[in-house]
Coordinates of C-alpha atoms and ligand atoms in Angstrom, one line a residue:
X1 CA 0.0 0.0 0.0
X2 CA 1.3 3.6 -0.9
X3 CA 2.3 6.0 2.1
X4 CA -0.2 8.8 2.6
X5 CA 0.7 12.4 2.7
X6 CA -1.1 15.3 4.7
X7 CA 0.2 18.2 2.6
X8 CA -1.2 21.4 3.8
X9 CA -1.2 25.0 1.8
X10 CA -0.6 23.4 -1.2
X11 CA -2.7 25.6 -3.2
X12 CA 0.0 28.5 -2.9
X13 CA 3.2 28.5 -4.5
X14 CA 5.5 26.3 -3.1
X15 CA 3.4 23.5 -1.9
X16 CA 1.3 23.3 -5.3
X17 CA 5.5 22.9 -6.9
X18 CA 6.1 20.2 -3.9
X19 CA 2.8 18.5 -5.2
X20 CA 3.4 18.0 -8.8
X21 CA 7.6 17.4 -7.6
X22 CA 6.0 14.4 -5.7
X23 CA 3.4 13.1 -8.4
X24 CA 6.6 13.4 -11.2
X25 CA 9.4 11.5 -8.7
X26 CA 7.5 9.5 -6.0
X27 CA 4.4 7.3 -5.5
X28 CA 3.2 8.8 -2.4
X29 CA -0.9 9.2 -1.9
X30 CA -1.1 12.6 -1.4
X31 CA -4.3 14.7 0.6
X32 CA -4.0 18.6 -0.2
X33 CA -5.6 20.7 1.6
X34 CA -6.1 24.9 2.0
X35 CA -7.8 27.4 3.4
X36 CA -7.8 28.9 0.1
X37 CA -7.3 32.5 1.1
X38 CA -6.5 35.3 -1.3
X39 CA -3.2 33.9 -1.9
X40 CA -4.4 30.1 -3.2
X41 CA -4.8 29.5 -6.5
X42 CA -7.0 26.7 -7.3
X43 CA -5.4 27.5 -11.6
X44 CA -1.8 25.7 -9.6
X45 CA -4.0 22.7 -8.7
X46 CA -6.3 22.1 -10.8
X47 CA -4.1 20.2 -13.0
X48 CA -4.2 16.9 -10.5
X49 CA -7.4 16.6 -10.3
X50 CA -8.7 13.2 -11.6
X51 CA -5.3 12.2 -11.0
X52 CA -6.4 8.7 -8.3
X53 CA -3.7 9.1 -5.4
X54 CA -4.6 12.9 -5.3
X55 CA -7.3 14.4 -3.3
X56 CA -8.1 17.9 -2.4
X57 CA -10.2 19.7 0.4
X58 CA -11.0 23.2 1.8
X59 CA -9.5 23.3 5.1
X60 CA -8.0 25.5 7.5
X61 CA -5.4 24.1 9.9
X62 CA -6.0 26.9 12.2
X63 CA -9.2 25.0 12.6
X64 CA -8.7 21.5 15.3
X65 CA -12.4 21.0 14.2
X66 CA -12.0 21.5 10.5
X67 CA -8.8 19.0 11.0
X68 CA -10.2 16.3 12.3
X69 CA -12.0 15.5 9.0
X70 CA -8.8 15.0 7.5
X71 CA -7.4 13.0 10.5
X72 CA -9.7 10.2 9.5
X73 CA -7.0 8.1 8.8
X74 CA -3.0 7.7 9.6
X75 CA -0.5 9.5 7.5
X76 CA 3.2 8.8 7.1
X77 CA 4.3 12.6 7.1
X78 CA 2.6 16.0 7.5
X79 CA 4.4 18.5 5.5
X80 CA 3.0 21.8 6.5
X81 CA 3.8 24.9 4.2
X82 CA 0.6 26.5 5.0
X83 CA 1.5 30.4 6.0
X84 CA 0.6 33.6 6.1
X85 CA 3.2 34.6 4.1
X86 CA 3.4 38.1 3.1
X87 CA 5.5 40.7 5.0
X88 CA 3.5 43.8 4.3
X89 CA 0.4 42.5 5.4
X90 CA 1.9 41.2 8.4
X91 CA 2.6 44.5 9.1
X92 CA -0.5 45.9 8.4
X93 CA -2.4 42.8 10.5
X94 CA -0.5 40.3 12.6
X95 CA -3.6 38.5 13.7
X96 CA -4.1 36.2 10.5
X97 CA -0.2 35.2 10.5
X98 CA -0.6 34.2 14.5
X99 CA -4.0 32.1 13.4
X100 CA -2.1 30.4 10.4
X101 CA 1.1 30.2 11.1
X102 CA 1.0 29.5 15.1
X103 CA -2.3 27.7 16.1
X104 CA -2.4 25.8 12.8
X105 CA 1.3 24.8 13.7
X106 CA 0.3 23.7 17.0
X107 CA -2.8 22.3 15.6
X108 CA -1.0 19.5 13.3
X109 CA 1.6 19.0 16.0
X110 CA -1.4 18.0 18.5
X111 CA -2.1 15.2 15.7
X112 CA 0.8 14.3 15.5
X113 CA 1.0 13.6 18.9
X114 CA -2.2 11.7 19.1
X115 CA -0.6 9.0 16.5
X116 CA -1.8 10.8 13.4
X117 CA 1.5 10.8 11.7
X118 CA 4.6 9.2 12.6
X119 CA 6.5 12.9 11.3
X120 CA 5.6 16.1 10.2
X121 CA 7.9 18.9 8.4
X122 CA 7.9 22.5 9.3
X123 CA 8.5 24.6 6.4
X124 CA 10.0 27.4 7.7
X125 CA 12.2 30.4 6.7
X126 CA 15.7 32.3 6.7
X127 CA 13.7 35.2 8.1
X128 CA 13.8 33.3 11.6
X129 CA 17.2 34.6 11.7
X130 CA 16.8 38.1 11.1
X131 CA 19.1 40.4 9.7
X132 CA 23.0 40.4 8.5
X133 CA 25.5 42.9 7.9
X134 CA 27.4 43.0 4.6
X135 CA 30.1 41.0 6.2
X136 CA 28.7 38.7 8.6
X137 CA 29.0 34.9 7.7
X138 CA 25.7 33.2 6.4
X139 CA 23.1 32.1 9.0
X140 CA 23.6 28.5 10.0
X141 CA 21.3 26.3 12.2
X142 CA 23.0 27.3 15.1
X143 CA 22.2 30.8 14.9
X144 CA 20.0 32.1 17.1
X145 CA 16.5 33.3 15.9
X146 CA 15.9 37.1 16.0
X147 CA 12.4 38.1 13.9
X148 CA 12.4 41.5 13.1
X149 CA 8.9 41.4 11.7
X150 CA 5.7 39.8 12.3
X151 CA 6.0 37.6 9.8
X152 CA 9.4 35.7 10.6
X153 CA 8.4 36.6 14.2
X154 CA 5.7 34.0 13.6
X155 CA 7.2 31.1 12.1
X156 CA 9.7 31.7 14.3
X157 CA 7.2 31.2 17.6
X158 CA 6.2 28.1 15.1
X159 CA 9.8 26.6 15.3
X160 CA 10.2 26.6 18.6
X161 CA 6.4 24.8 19.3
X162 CA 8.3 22.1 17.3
X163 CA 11.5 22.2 19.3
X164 CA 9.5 22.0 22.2
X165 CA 6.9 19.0 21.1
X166 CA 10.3 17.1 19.8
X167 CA 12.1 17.9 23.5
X168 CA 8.7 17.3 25.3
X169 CA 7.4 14.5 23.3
X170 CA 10.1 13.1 21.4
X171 CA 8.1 12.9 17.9
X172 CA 10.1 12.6 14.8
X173 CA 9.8 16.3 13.9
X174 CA 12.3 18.5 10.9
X175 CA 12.0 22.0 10.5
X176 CA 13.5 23.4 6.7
X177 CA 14.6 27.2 6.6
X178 CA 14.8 28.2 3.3
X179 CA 16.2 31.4 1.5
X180 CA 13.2 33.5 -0.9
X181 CA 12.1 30.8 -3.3
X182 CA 11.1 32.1 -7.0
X183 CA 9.6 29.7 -9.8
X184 CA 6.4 29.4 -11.7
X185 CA 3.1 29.7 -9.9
X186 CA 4.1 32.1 -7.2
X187 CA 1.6 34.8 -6.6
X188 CA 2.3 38.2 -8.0
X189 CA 2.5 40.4 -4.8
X190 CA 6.0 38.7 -4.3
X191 CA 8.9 40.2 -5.9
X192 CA 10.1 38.4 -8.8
X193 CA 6.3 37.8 -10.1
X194 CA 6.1 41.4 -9.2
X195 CA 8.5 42.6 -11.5
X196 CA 7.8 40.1 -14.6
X197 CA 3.8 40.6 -14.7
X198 CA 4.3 44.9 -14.5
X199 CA 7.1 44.6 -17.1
X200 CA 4.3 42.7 -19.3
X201 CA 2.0 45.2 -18.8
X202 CA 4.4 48.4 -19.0
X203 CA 3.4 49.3 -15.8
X204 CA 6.3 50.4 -13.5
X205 CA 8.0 48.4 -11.3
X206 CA 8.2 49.7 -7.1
X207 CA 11.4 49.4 -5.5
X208 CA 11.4 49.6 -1.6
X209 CA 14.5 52.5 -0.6
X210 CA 17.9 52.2 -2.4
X211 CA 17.0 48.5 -3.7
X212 CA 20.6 47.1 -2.1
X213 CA 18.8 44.8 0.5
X214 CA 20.3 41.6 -0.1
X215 CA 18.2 37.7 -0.7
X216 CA 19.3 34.5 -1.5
X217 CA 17.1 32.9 -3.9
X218 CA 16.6 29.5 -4.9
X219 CA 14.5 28.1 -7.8
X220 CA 11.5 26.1 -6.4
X221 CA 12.2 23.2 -7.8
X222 CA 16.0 22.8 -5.7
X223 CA 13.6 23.6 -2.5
X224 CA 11.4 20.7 -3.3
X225 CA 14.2 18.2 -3.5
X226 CA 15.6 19.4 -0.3
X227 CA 12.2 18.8 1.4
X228 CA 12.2 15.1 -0.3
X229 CA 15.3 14.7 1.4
X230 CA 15.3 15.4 4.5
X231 CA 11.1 13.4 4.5
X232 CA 12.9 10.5 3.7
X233 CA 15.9 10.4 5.1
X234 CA 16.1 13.3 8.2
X235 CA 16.8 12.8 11.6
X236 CA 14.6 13.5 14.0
X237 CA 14.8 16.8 15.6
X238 CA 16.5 18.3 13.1
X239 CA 16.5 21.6 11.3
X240 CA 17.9 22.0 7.7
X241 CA 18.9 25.2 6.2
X242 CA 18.4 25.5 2.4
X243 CA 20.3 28.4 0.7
X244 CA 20.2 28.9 -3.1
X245 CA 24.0 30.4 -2.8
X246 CA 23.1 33.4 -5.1
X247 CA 22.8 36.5 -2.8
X248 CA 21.4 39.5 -5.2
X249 CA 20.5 42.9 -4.4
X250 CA 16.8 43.6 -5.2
X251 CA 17.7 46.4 -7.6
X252 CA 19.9 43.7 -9.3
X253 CA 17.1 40.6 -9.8
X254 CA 14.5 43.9 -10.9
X255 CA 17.3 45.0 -13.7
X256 CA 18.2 42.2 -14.5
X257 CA 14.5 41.3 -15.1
X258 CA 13.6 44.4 -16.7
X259 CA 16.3 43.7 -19.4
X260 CA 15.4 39.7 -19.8
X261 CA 11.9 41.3 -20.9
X262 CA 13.4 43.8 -23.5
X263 CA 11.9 46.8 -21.5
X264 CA 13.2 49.7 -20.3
X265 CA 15.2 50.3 -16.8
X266 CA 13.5 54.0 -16.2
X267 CA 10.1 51.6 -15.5
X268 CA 12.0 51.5 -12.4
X269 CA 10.1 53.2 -9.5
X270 CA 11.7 54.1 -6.1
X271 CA 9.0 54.2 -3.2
X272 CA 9.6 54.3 0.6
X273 CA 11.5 51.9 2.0
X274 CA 9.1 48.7 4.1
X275 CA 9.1 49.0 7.7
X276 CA 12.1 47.0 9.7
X277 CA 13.5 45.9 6.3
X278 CA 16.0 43.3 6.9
X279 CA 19.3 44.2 4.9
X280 CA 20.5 40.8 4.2
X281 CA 19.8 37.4 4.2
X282 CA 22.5 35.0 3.5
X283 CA 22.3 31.3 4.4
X284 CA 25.0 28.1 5.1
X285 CA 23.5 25.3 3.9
X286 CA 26.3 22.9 4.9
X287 CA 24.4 20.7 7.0
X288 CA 22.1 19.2 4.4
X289 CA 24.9 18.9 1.7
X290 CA 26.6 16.9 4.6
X291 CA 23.9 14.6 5.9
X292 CA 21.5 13.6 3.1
X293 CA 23.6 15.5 -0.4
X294 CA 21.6 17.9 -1.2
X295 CA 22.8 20.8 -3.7
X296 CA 21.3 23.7 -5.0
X297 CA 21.3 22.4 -8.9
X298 CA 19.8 25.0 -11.1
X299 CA 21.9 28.7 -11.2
X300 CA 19.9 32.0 -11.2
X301 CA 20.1 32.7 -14.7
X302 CA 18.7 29.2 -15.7
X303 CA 15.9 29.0 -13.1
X304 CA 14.7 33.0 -14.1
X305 CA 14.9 31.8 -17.4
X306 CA 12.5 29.1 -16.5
X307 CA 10.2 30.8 -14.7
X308 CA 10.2 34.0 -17.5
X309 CA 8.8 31.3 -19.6
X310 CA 6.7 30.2 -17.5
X311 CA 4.7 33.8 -17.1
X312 CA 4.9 34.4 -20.8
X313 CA 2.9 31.2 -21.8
X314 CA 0.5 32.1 -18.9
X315 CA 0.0 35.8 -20.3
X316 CA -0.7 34.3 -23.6
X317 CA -3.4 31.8 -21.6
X318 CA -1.3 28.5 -22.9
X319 CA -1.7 27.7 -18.8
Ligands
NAD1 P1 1.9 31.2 -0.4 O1 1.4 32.4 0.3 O2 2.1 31.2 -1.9 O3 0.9 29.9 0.0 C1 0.5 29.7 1.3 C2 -0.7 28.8 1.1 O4 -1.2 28.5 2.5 C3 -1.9 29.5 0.4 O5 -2.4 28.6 -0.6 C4 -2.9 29.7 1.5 O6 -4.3 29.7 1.1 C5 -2.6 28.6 2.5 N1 -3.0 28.9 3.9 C6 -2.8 30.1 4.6 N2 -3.3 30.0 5.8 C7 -3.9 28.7 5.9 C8 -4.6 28.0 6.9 N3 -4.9 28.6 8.1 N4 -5.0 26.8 6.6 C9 -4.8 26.2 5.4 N5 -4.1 26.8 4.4 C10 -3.7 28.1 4.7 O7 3.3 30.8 0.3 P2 4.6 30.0 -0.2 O8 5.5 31.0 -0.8 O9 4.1 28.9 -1.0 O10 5.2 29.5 1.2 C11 4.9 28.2 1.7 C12 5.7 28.0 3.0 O11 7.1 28.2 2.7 C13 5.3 29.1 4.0 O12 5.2 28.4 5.3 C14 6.5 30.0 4.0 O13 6.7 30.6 5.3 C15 7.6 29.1 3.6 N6 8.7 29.8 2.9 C16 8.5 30.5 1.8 C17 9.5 31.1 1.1 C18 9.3 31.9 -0.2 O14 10.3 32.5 -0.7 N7 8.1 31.9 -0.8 C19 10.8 31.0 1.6 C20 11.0 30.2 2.7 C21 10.0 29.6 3.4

C-alpha cells in the first residue's frame, strides 16, 4: 500500500510545486488541503485533479475542528507549508499570521501527537534569523532566531512549538529554513512575479529604498528536492537550512528582469523603504549537503529563465 501524505497550503506557490515534484518523482498518496485564502490558487492545482492518489479539500489548519476531517486516517508525514506569508500585510495585520502560522502549527503538531502521523515537516524560513550585515557569515542552524517582523516573528514562535513537542514528546519532527524561493506559480505580490507581470504590462516596477537589501534565492524546484530529502531520510529533531548560494540585491534581480523582458530600466520606481526591512539574508546550507547530499542544482540565470517562460505562456493563456 502507498504511504499517505497530509500536505497542507498546497494551493500557494511552493506547496502546489512540492505536489506536482511528488506526483513526477515519487508514489506517495497525497491529501492537499487549503484554506484557500486570497493567496491560493485553485489554476496551480487544478491540473491533479482526476489524478487517483490525489485528493483535495478546503480546510484551515487553524481550525482543530476542521482538521479532524482530514485526521480520519494515519498518515506517514505531514508536511506543513501552509502560512501567512506576506511581509506587508503582516505589518499591516499580525492577527491572521498568528492564526495560520501559530495555532495551525500547533494544531498539526497535537495530531501528531495523538498518532496521526509518525513525522511532520515545518517549512519554515531564513527570516527566523533576522538580519545580517554586509560582512557577517551566512546564518547557520545554530544561529540564534531574531524576527524583526511579524511575519518571521511567527514562524519563528512556530519553530520553537516544534522544538519543544520534539524535546517534550520526542516525535520525529524537521524543520527546513529556506532562502526566498522564486519559480512558476508564485503569486504576483512577491517580488520576482512582481516585476515580470508589470514589465508585461508596461506598468512600472516599485522598488522599496535604495533596492541594495540583499536575498538569497533558490529556484522552487531545488527547495522541493531538499524537502524530499530530509522526509525520507532526516533525523529527527532536526533543522535543515536550504540556501540557493546566489545572494542579489533587489535592484539587481529587478534589472536584470527588466532587461530579460526587452523593457526599459526607467520603468524602475523608487518608493519608501518597508518597515524593519531586513538588509540581508544569506544562508550556510552545509548541513544538508553533509547529511543527506543535497545541492542547490539550477543557477539563477537558468531557473529565471524558467520561470520567464513560464509567465509568458500564462499571459498568452497556454496555462
Ligand atoms: P503562499 O502564500 O504562496 O501559499 C500559502 C498557502 O497557504 C496558500 O495557498 C494559503 O491559502 C494557505 N494557507 C494560509 N493559511 C492557511 C490556513 N490557516 N489553513 C490552510 N491553508 C492556509 O506561500 P509560499 O510562498 O508557497 O510559502 C509556503 C511556505 O514556505 C510558508 O510556510 C512560508 O513561510 C515558507 N517559505 C516561503 C519562502 C518563499 O520564498 N516563498 C521561503 C522560505 C519559506
Amino acid at each position: 500500500m502507498r504511504d499517505k501524505l497530509l500536505i497542507t497550503g498546497g494551493a500557494g506557490f511552493i506547496g502546489a510545486n512540492f505536489i506536482r515534484y511528488l506526483l513526477e518523482n515519487t508514489d506517495y498518496e497525497i491529501t492537499n488541503i487549503d484554506a484557500l485564502t486570497y493567496a491560493a490558487n485553485m489554476e496551480n492545482i487544478i491540473q491533479y485533479e482526476g489524478i487517483d492518489r490525489y485528493q483535495f479539500f478546503k480546510c484551515d489548519i487553524g481550525s482543530k475542528k476542521e482538521l479532524e476531517r482530514v485526521f480520519d486516517k494515519k498518515y506517514y508525514a505531514v508536511i506543513n507549508f501552509a502560512a501567512e506569508t506576506h511581509v506587508d500585510r503582516s505589518i499591516q495585520d499580525p492577527l491572521p499570521f498568528i492564526h495560520s502560522n501559530v495555532n495551525g502549527t500547533v494544531n498539526l503538531l497535537e495530531f501528531v501527537l495523538a498518532g496521526k502521523a509518525n513525522k511532520m515537516i515545518q517549512i519554515s524560513t531564513d527570516e527566523v534569523y533576522g538580519s545580517l550585515n554586509p560582512n557577517e557569515s551566512p546564518f547557520s542552524e545554530e544561529t540564534p532566531l531574531a524576527p524583526n517582523n511579524p511575519y518571521s516573528a511567527s514562524k519563528a514562535s512556530a519553530d520553537l512549538m516544534i522544538r519543544s513537542y520534539y524535546k517534550t514528546h520526542n516525535l520525529h519532527l524537521n524543520i527546513t529554513r529556506c532562502s526566498n524561493n522564486y519559480g512558476p506559480m508564485q503569486h504576483k505580490e512577491k517580488l520576482i512575479p512582481k516585476v515580470i507581470t508589470n514589465c508585461l504590462n508596461d506598468d512600472t516596477v516599485p522598488l522599496y529604498g535604495d533596492g541594495l537589501n540583499i536575498r538569497d534565492w533558490i529556484y522552487v524546484e531545488d527547495h522541493c528536492r531538499a524537502i524530499h530529502l530530509v522526509l525520507e531520510n532526516g533525523r529527527p529533531g532536526e533543522i535543515y537550512n536550504v540556501g540557493g548560494i546566489e545572494e542579489k540585491t533587489n535592484l539587481d534581480v529587478i534589472e536584470y528582469i527588466i532587461k530579460e523582458l526587452g523593457k526599459d530600466l526607467r520603468l524602475v520606481n523608487k518608493v519608501p523603504d518597508r518597515k524593519g526591512h531586513d538588509r540581508r539574508y544569506a544562508i550556510n546550507s552545509s548541513k544538508i549537503f553533509r547529511e543527506l547530499g543535497w545541492i542547490p542544482e539550477v543557477k539563477f540565470e537558468e531557473g529565471l529563465a524558467r520561470t520567464l517562460k513560464w509567465y509568458l505562456k500564462k499571459e498568452k493563456g497556454s496555462i
